[in-house]
XYZ file of C-alpha atoms in Angstrom:
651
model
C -36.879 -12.900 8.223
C -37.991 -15.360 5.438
C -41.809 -14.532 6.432
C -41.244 -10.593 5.926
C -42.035 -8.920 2.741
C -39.910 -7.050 0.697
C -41.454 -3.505 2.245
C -41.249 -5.439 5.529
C -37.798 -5.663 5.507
C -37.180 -2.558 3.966
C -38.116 -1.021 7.204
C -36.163 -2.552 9.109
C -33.294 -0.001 9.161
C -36.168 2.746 10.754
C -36.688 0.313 13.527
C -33.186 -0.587 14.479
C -32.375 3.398 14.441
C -34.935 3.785 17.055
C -34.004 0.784 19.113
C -30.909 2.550 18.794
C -32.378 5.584 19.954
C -34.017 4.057 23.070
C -30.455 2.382 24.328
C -29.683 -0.431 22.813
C -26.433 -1.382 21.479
C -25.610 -2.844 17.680
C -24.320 -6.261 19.593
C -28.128 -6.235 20.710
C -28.732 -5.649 16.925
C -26.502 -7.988 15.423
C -28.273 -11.746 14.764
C -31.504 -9.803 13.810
C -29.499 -7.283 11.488
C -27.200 -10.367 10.404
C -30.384 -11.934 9.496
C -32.240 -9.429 7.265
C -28.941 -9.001 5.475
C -28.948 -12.207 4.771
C -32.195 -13.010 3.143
C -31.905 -9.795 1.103
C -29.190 -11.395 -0.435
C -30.939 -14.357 -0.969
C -33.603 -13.009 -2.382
C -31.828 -9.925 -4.921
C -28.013 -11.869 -5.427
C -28.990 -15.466 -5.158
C -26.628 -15.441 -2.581
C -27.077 -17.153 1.267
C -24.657 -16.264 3.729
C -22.684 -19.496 4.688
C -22.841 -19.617 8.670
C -18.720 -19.052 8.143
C -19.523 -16.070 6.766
C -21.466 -14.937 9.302
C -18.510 -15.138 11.753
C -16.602 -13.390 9.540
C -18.782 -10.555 9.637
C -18.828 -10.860 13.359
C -15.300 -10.388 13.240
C -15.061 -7.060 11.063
C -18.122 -6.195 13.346
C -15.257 -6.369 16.489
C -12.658 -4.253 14.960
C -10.826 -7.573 14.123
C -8.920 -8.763 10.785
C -10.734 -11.622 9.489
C -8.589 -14.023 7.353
C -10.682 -15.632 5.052
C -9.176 -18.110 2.188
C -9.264 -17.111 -1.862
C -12.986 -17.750 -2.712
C -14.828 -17.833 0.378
C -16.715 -14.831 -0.400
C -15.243 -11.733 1.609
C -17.413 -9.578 -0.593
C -20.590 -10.675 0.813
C -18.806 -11.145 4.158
C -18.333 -7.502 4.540
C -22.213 -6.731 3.975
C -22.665 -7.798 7.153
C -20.792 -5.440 9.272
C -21.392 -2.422 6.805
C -25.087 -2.476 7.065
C -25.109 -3.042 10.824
C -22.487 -0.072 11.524
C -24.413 2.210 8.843
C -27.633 1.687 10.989
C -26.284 4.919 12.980
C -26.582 6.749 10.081
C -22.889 7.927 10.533
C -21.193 6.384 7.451
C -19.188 3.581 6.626
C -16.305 3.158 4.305
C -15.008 0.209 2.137
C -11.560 0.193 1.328
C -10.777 -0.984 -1.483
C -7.492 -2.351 -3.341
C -7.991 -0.583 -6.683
C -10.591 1.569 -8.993
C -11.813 -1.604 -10.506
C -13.304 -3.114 -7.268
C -14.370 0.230 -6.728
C -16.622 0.068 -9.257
C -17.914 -3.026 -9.405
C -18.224 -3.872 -5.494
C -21.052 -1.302 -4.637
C -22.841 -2.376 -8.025
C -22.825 -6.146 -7.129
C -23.618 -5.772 -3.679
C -25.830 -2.522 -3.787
C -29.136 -4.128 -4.274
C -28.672 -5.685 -0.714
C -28.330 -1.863 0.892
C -31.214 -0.163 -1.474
C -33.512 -2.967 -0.240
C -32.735 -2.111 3.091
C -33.130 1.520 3.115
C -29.088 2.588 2.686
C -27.547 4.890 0.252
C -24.834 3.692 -1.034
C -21.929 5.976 -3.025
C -18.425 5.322 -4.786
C -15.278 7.155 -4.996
C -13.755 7.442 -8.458
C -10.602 9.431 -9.377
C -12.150 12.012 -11.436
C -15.479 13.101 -9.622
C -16.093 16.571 -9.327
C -16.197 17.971 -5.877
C -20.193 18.577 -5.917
C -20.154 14.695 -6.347
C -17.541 13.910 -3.810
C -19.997 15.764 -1.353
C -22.917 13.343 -2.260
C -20.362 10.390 -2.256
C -19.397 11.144 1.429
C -23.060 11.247 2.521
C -23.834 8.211 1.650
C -24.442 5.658 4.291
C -22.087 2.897 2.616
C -19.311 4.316 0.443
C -16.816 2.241 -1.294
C -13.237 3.403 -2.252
C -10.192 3.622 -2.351
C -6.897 4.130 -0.123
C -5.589 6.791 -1.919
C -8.932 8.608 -2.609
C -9.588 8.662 1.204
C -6.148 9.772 2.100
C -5.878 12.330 -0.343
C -9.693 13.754 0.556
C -8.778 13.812 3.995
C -5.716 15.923 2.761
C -7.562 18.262 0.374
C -10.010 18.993 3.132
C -7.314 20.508 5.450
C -5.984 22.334 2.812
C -9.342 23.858 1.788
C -10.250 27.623 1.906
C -13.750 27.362 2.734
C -16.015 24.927 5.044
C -17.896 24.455 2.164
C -14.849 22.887 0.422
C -14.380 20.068 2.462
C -16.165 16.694 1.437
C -15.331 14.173 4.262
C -17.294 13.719 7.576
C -15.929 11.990 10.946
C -14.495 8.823 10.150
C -16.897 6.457 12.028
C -16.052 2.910 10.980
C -13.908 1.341 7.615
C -13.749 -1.843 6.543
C -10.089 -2.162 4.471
C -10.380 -5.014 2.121
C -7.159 -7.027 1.316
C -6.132 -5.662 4.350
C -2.130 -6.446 4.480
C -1.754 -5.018 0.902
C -3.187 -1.458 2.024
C -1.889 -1.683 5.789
C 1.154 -3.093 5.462
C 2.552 -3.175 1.721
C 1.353 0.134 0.466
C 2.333 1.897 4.337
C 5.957 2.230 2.939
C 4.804 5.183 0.308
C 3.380 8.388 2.457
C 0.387 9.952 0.841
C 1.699 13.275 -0.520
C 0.464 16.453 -2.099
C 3.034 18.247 -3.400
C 3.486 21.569 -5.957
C 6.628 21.675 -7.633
C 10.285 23.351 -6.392
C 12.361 25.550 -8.071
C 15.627 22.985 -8.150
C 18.238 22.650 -11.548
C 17.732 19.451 -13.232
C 20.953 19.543 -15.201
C 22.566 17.875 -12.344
C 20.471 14.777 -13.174
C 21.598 14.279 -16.907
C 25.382 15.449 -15.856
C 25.454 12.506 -13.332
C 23.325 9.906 -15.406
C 25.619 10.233 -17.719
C 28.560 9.215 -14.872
C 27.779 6.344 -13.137
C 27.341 4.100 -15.825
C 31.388 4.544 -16.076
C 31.757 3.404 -12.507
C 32.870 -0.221 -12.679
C 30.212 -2.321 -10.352
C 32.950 -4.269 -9.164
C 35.470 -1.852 -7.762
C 34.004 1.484 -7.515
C 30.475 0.899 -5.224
C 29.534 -2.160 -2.960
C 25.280 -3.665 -2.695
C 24.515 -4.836 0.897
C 23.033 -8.136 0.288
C 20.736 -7.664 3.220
C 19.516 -4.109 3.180
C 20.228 -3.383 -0.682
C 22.344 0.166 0.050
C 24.205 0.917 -2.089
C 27.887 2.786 -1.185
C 30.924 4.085 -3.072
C 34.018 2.790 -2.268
C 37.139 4.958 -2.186
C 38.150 4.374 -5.787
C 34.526 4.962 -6.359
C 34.804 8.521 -4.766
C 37.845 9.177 -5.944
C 36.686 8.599 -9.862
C 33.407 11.077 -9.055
C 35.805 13.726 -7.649
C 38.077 13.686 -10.937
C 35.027 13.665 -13.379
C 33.258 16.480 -11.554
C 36.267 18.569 -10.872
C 36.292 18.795 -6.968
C 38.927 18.260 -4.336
C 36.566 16.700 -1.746
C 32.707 15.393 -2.315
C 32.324 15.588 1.011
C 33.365 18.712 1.623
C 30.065 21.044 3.166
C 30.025 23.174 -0.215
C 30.281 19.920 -2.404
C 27.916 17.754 -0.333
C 24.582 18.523 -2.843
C 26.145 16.656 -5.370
C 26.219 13.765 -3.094
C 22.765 13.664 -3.220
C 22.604 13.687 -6.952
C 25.671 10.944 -7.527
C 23.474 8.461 -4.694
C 20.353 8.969 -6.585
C 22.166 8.178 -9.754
C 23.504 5.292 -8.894
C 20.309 3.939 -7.724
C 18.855 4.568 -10.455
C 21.048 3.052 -12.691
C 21.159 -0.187 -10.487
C 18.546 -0.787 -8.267
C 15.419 0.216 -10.025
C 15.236 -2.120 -13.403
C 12.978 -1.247 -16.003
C 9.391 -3.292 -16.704
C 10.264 -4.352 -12.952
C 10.151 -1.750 -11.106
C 8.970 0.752 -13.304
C 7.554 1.154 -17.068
C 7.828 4.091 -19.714
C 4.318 5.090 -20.680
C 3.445 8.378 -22.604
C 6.568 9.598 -21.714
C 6.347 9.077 -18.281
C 8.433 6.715 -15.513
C 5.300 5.097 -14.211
C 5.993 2.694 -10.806
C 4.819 -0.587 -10.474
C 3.691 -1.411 -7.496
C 6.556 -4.496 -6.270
C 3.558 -6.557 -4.241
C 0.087 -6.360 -6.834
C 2.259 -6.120 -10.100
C -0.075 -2.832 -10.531
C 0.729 0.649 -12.325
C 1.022 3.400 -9.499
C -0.162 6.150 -11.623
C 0.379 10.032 -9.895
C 2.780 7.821 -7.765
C 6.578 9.417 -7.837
C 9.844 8.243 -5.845
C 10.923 11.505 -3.282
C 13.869 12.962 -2.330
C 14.966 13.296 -6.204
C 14.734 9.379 -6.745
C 12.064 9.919 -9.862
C 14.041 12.469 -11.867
C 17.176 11.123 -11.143
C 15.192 7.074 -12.873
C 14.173 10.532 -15.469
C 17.425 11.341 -16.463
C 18.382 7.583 -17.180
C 16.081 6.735 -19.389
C 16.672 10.542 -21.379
C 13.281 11.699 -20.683
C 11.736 14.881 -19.633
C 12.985 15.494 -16.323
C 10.131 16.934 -13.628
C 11.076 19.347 -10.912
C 11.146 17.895 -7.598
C 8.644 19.170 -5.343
C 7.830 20.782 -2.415
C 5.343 19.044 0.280
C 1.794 21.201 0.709
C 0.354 18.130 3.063
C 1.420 14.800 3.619
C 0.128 11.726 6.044
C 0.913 8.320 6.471
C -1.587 5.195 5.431
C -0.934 4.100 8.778
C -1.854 7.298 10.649
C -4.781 7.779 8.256
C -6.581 4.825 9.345
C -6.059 5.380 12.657
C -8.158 8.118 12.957
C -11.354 5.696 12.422
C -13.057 5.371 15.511
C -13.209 1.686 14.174
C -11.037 -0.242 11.726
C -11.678 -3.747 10.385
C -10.069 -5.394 7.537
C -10.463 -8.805 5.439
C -7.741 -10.910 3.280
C -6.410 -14.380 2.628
C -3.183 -14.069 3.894
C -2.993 -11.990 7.350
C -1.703 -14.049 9.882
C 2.275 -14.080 9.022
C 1.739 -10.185 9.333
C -0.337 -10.746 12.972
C 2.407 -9.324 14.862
C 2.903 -5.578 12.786
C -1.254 -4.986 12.654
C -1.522 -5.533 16.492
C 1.532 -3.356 17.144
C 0.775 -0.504 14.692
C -3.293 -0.567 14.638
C -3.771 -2.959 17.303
C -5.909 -5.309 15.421
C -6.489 -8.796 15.975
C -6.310 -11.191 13.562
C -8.668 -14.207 13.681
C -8.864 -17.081 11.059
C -11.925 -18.163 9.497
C -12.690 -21.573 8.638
C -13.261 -22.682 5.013
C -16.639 -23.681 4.148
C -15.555 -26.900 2.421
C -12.163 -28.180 3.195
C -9.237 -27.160 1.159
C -8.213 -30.258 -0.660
C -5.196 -28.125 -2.910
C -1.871 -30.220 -3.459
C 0.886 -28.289 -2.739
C 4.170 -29.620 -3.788
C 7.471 -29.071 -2.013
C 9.753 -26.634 -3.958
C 11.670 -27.746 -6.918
C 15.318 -26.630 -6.600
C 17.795 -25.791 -9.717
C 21.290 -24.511 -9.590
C 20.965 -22.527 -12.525
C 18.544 -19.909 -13.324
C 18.593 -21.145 -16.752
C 17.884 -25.026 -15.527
C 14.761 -23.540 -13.675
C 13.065 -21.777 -16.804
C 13.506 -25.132 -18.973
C 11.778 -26.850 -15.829
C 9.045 -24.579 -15.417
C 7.856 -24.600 -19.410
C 7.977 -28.182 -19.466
C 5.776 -28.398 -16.503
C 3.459 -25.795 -18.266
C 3.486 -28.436 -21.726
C 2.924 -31.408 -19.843
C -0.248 -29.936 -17.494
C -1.803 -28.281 -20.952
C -1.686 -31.401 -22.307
C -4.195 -32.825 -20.219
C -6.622 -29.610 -20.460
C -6.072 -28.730 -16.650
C -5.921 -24.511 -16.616
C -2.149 -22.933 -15.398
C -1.643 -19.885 -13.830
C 2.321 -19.263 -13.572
C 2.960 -16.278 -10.927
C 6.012 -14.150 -11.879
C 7.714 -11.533 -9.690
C 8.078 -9.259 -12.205
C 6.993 -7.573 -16.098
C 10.688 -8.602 -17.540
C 9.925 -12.435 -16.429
C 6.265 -12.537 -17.411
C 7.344 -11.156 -21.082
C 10.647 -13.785 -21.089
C 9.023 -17.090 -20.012
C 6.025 -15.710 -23.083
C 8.796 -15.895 -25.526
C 9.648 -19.490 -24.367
C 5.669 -20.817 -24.921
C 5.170 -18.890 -28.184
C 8.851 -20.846 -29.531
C 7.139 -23.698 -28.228
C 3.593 -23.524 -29.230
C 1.716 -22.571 -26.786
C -1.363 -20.454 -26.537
C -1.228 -18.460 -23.414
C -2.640 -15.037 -21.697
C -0.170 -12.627 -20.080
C -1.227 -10.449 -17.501
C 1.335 -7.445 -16.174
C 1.229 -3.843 -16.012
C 1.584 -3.424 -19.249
C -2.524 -4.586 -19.754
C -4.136 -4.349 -16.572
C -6.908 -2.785 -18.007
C -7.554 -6.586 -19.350
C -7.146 -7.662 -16.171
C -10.738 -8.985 -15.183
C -11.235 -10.086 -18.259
C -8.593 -12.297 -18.097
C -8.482 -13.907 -14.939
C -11.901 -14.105 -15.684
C -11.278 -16.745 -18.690
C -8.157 -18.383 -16.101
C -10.356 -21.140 -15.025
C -11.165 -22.821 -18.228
C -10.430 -25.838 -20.588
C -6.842 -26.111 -21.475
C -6.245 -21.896 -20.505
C -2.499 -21.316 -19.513
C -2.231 -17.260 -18.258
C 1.173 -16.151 -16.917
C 0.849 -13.006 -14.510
C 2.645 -11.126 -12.505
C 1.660 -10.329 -8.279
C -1.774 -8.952 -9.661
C -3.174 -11.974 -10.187
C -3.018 -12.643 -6.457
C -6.210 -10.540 -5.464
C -9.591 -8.880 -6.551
C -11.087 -11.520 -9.293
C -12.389 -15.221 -8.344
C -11.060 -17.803 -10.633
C -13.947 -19.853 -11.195
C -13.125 -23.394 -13.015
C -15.025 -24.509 -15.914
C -16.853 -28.087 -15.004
C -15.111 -30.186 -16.787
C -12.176 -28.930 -15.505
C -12.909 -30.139 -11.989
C -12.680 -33.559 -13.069
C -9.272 -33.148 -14.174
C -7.883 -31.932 -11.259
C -8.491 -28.325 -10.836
C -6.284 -25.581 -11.357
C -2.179 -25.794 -11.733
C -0.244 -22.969 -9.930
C 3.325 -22.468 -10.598
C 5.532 -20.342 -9.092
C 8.915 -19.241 -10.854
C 10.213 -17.700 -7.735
C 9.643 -16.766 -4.112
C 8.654 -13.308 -3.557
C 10.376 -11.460 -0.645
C 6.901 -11.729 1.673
C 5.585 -14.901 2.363
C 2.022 -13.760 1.892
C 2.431 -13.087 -1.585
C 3.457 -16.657 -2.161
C 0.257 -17.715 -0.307
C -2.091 -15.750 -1.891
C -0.669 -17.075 -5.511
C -1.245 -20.382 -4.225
C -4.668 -19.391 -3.017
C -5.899 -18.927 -6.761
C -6.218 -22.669 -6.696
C -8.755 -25.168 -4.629
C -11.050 -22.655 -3.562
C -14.408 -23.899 -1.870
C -13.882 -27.630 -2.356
C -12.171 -27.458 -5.401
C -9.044 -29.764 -6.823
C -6.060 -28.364 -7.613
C -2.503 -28.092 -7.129
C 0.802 -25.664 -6.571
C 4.593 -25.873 -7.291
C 7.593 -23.503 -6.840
C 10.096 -23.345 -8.638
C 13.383 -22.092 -7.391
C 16.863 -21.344 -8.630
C 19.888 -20.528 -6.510
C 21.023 -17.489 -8.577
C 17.308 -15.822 -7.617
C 17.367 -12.542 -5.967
C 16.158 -13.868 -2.525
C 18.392 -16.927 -2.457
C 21.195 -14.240 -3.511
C 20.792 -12.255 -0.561
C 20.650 -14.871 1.925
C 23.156 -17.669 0.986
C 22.159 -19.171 -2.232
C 26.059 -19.544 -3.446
C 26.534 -21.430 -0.346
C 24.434 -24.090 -1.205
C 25.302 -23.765 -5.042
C 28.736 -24.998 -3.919
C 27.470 -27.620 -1.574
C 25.365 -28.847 -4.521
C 28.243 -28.630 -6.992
C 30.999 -30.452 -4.257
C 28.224 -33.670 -4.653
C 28.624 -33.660 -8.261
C 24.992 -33.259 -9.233
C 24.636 -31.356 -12.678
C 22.530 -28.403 -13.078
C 19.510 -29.658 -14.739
C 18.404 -32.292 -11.701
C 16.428 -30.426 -9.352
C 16.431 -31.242 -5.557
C 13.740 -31.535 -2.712
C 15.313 -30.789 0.428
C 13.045 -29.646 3.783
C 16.089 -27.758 5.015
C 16.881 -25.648 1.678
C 13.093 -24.927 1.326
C 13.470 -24.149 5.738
C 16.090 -22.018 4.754
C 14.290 -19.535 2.145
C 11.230 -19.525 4.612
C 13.654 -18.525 7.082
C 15.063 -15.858 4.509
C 11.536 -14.362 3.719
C 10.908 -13.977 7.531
C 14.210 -11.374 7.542
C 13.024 -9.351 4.783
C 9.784 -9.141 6.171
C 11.570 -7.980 9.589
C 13.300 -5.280 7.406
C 10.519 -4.288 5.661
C 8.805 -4.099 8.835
C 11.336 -1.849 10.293
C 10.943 0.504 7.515
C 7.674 1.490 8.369
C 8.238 1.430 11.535
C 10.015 3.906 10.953
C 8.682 5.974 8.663
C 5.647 6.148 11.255
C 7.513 7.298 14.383
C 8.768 9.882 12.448
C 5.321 10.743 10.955
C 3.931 10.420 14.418
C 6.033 13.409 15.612
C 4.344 15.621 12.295
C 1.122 14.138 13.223
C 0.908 15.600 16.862
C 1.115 18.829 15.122
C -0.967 18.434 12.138
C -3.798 17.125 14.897
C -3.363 20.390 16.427
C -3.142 22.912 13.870
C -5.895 20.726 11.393
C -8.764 21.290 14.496
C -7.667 24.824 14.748
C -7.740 25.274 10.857
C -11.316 23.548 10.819
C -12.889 25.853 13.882
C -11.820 28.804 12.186
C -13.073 27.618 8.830
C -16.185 26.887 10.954
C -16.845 29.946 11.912
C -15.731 29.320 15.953
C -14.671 32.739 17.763
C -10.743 31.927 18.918
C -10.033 35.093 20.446
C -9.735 33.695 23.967
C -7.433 30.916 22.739
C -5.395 33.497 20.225
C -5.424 35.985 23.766
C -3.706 32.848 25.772
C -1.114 31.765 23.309
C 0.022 35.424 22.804
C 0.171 35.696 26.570
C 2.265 32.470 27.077
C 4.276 33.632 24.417
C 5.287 36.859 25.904
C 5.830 34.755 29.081
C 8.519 32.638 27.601
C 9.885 35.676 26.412
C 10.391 37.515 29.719
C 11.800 34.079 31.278
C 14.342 34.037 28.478
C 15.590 37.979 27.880
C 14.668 38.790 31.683
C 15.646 35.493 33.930
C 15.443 37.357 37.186
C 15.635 40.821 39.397
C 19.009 41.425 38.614
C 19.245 43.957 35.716
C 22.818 42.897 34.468
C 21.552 39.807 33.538
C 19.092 40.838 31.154
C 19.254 41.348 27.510
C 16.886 44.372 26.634
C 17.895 44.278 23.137
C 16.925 41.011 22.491
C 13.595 41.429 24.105
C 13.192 44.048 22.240
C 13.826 42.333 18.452
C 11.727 39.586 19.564
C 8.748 41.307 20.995
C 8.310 43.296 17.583
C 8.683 40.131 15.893
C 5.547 38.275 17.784
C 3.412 41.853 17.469
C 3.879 41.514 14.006
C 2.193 38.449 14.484
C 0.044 39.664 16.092
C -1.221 42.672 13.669
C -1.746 40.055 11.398
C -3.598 37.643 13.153
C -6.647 39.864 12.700
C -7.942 37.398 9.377
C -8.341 33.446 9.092
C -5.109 33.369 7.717
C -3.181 35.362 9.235
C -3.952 33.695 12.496
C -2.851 30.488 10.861
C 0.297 32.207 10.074
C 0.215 33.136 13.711
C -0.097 29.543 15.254
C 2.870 28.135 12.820
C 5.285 30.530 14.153
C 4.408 30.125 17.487
């Protein structure tokens, strides 16, 4: 490939398609495809494929999950596998994590397609549809999650052929793979138009709960988080809202409202796990840190957070068309995906997409230091830990990135460096608009940037030189997050390809993980020794013990999609069928032999019912009668598009 010209290899992608043509497969394809990608780069990015990189690509190229550490260049891996699958001319699609990479992926790495012959296209929020038409034709198209989903939604809701934008989903590549797959699978895609429900129940019983006394009137599962009302609990709600029983069948609606309420009021924490902005209850996303904007909680969770904070109250809403990330994806004829942290999650991708995971090796070996976990007591004992750890590292000029799990501790421990005098970047939700910018700067001379899940993914921190020789960059951790990944990839900021560095976590036995899983055991054990709160401990079994603790919330969490997809599985059988019907008769297709046969069964199953054998006295005439009217109504109307529609719902 080195020998070709530019034009040369610029017509490559002609002769592959007819090599195609004539038989042969893309494996046959593959090191000579591999190969032209690779000098492109070269010769437009500066940029050589490292021969790990090449068996990543190999990997996507399977319909595998390649885990690839922070820094090792999954970009560029992906180019690989996307230029070899668009050689069919059938599309592929690049998944990605958020608008940003959106942007700037198919920018950085389009001069490698254009010099090859590709057209290459990116999905933004706001395009018109004339340009979501073009973006779908494109051989490579970068996007993301939601603007996939939500296409594929808007197309089966569309009026006209000529309305629809998408084409068959040949092969996606789904960067940070266990974010979109697994973390984001939780929250169904959903559009939605708005239900005529009263929203004065929402104020009334915001207004309540806060009266409800946390320790007698409603119990937290430590485990699961549900929250309950105990009898005084009920028996407080019936007095203040005037009814005998809340139980009772006519009463039961306000159940609903009083649950919602509550969880409002005490599991969803503002500038955790949501923000006020414009005069909106904006979520933040619990794994990235990032601002879920169009993203609402269902079943009246959003208005009831609303009514809380005394703002505008939305009506709920009323489903038009609604799918699951995890039934989405499946649809691909292929599916590959790319992260650093996929193999603690091995087990849910093989059982839900039936992906493999494989594990690349680093170019250079990881040489990161990564400490054993610091334990406190006190909460309080922690914090004073972690900022002198922070004073003592800036000291020396090494770079800090501290990982928070949430906006409320980001904005505290920035109170504690500004008392104390130090300069320092913060990265939430708050300014993610900053956010490349920032992480950007992360790497240099003396830089200290305290950030929230976000800074786990997306942007490279790349280390000043002088830093290098001082160690690298200093991760600290103020807390285990639920999922072990997310732990990983914070410590993945640091020593990537080759580089120094080191990580520490800090952990305090009144944090919300150790909480729920035995922390004020081992407060007491630590207490019973005599050792005072401010001496921190190093103990393999403790540190066993909140691995062990992360591996049953991810269990749970697992089990909640799990769930949520059987149950979507059941709509999905349907939406299958009536989605192909919708599209033929958008397409033109004649369905009069099909419409014929389901009228026919129809009638069938209502002779078996009304008319179950010879013997007159058992039939029911009457209701043969009602019901046969009913289906030719039906069937006068199933004369248009849409009234055929109609037709196939009811029936």
């Amino acid at each position: 490939m080195q020998a070709r010209s530019d034009a040369e290899l610029g017509g490559l992608t002609q002769q592959f398609r007819d090599r195609l043509d004539r038989g042969e497969s893309l494996d046959d394809l593959l090191p000579e495809a591999f190969a032209a990608v690779r000098e492109v780069a070269q010769r437009n990015l500066g940029q050589r494929h490292y021969d790990v990189q090449l068996i990543g690509g190999i990997v996507l190229h399977r319909g595998q999950i390649a885990e690839m550490r922070t820094g090792e260049g999954k970009t560029l891996v992906a180019t690989l596998p996307v230029y070899l699958n668009a050689i069919s001319g059938q599309g592929v699609h690049v998944v990605t994590v958020n608008d940003y990479l959106a942007r700037r992926d198919p920018v950085w790495m389009g001069p490698i397609y254009h010099n090859l012959g590709l057209t290459v296209g990116c999905l933004q929020k706001f395009l018109r549809q004339v340009n979501r038409e073009e973006a779908y034709r494109a051989d490579v198209l970068y996007g993301t999650n939601n603007e996939f989903g939500f296409d594929y939604l808007r197309d089966n809701m569309a009026l006209e052929a000529e309305n629809r934008v998408q084409r068959e989903l040949h092969f996606a590549i789904v960067d940070e793979v266990d974010n979109i797959l697994i973390d984001e699978a939780r929250t169904p895609l959903i559009i939605s138009g708005p239900a005529e429900e009263p929203v004065q129940h929402y104020y009334t019983f915001a207004r309540l709960v806060p009266r409800l006394d946390p320790d007698e009137d409603y119990t937290i599962d430590e485990r699961t988080q549900a929250i309950s009302l105990t009898q005084e609990g009920i028996e407080k709600m019936e007095q203040w809202t005037k009814v005998d029983n809340l139980y009772d069948p006519d009463n039961y609606h306000l159940v609903h409202y009083i649950e919602n309420a509550l969880n409002a009021q005490v599991q969803k924490v503002k500038d955790k796990d949501y923000v006020l902005r414009d005069g909106e209850v904006v979520i933040v996303d619990e794994f990235t840190g990032r601002l879920q904007f169009g993203r609402r909680w269902s079943d009246g969770l959003h208005q009831a957070v609303e009514a809380k904070e005394g703002m505008k109250i939305q009506r709920e809403s009323v489903t038009y068309a609604t799918i699951t990330l995890q039934n989405y994806f499946r649809m691909y004829d292929k599916l590959a995906g790319m992260t650093g942290t996929a193999a603690t999650e091995a087990d849910e991708f093989y059982k839900i997409y039936g992906l493999e995971v494989a594990i690349i090796p680093t170019n250079v070996e990881m040489i990161r230091a990564d400490e054993p976990d610091l334990i406190f007591q006190a909460t309080e004992s922690k914090w004073k830990s972690v900022v002198e750890d922070i004073l003592t590292t800036h000291e020396t000029g090494r770079p800090i990135l501290v990982g928070t799990t949430s906006i409320e501790a980001s904005e505290a421990l920035s109170e504690r460096l500004k008392r104390r005098g130090v300069p320092h970047q913060v990265l939430n939700a708050k300014n993610h608009a900053q956010e490349a910018g920032i992480i950007a700067q992360a790497g240099g001379l003396g830089s200290v940037t305290v950030s929230t899940n976000m800074a786990g993914r997306g942007t490279d921190i790349v280390l000043d030189a002088e830093v290098v020789e001082l160690g690298g960059l200093h991760v600290i951790g103020t807390e285990h997050h639920d999922a072990r990944r997310i732990d990983n990839q914070l410590r993945g900021r640091s020593g990537r390809q080759g580089d120094p560095g080191s990580s520490q976590f800090y952990v305090a036995l009144e944090d919300e993980l150790m909480q729920r899983f035995g922390g004020d055991r081992i407060k007491s054990v630590m207490g019973w020794t005599g050792m005072d709160e401010e001496t921190p401990i190093e103990n393999k079994l403790i540190t066993k013990s909140i691995s062990g603790a992360q591996v049953k919330v991810e269990g749970y969490h697992f089990d909640v999609r799990k769930h949520l997809l059987n149950f979507d599985d059941v709509l999905n059988q349907q939406r299958a069928i009536i989605y192909t019907d919708r599209v033929r008769i958008l397409n033109g297709d004649n369905l009069k032999e099909k419409i014929v046969e389901m009228l026919r069964q129809e009638f069938s199953d209502l002779i078996l019912k009304h008319l179950p054998d010879r013997h007159a006295d058992n039939w029911d005439a009457t209701g043969l009668s009602r019901n046969w009217r009913s289906s030719a109504r039906c069937r006068r109307n199933s004369g248009t598009k849409i009234g055929y529609a109609a037709t196939r719902l009811r029936i």
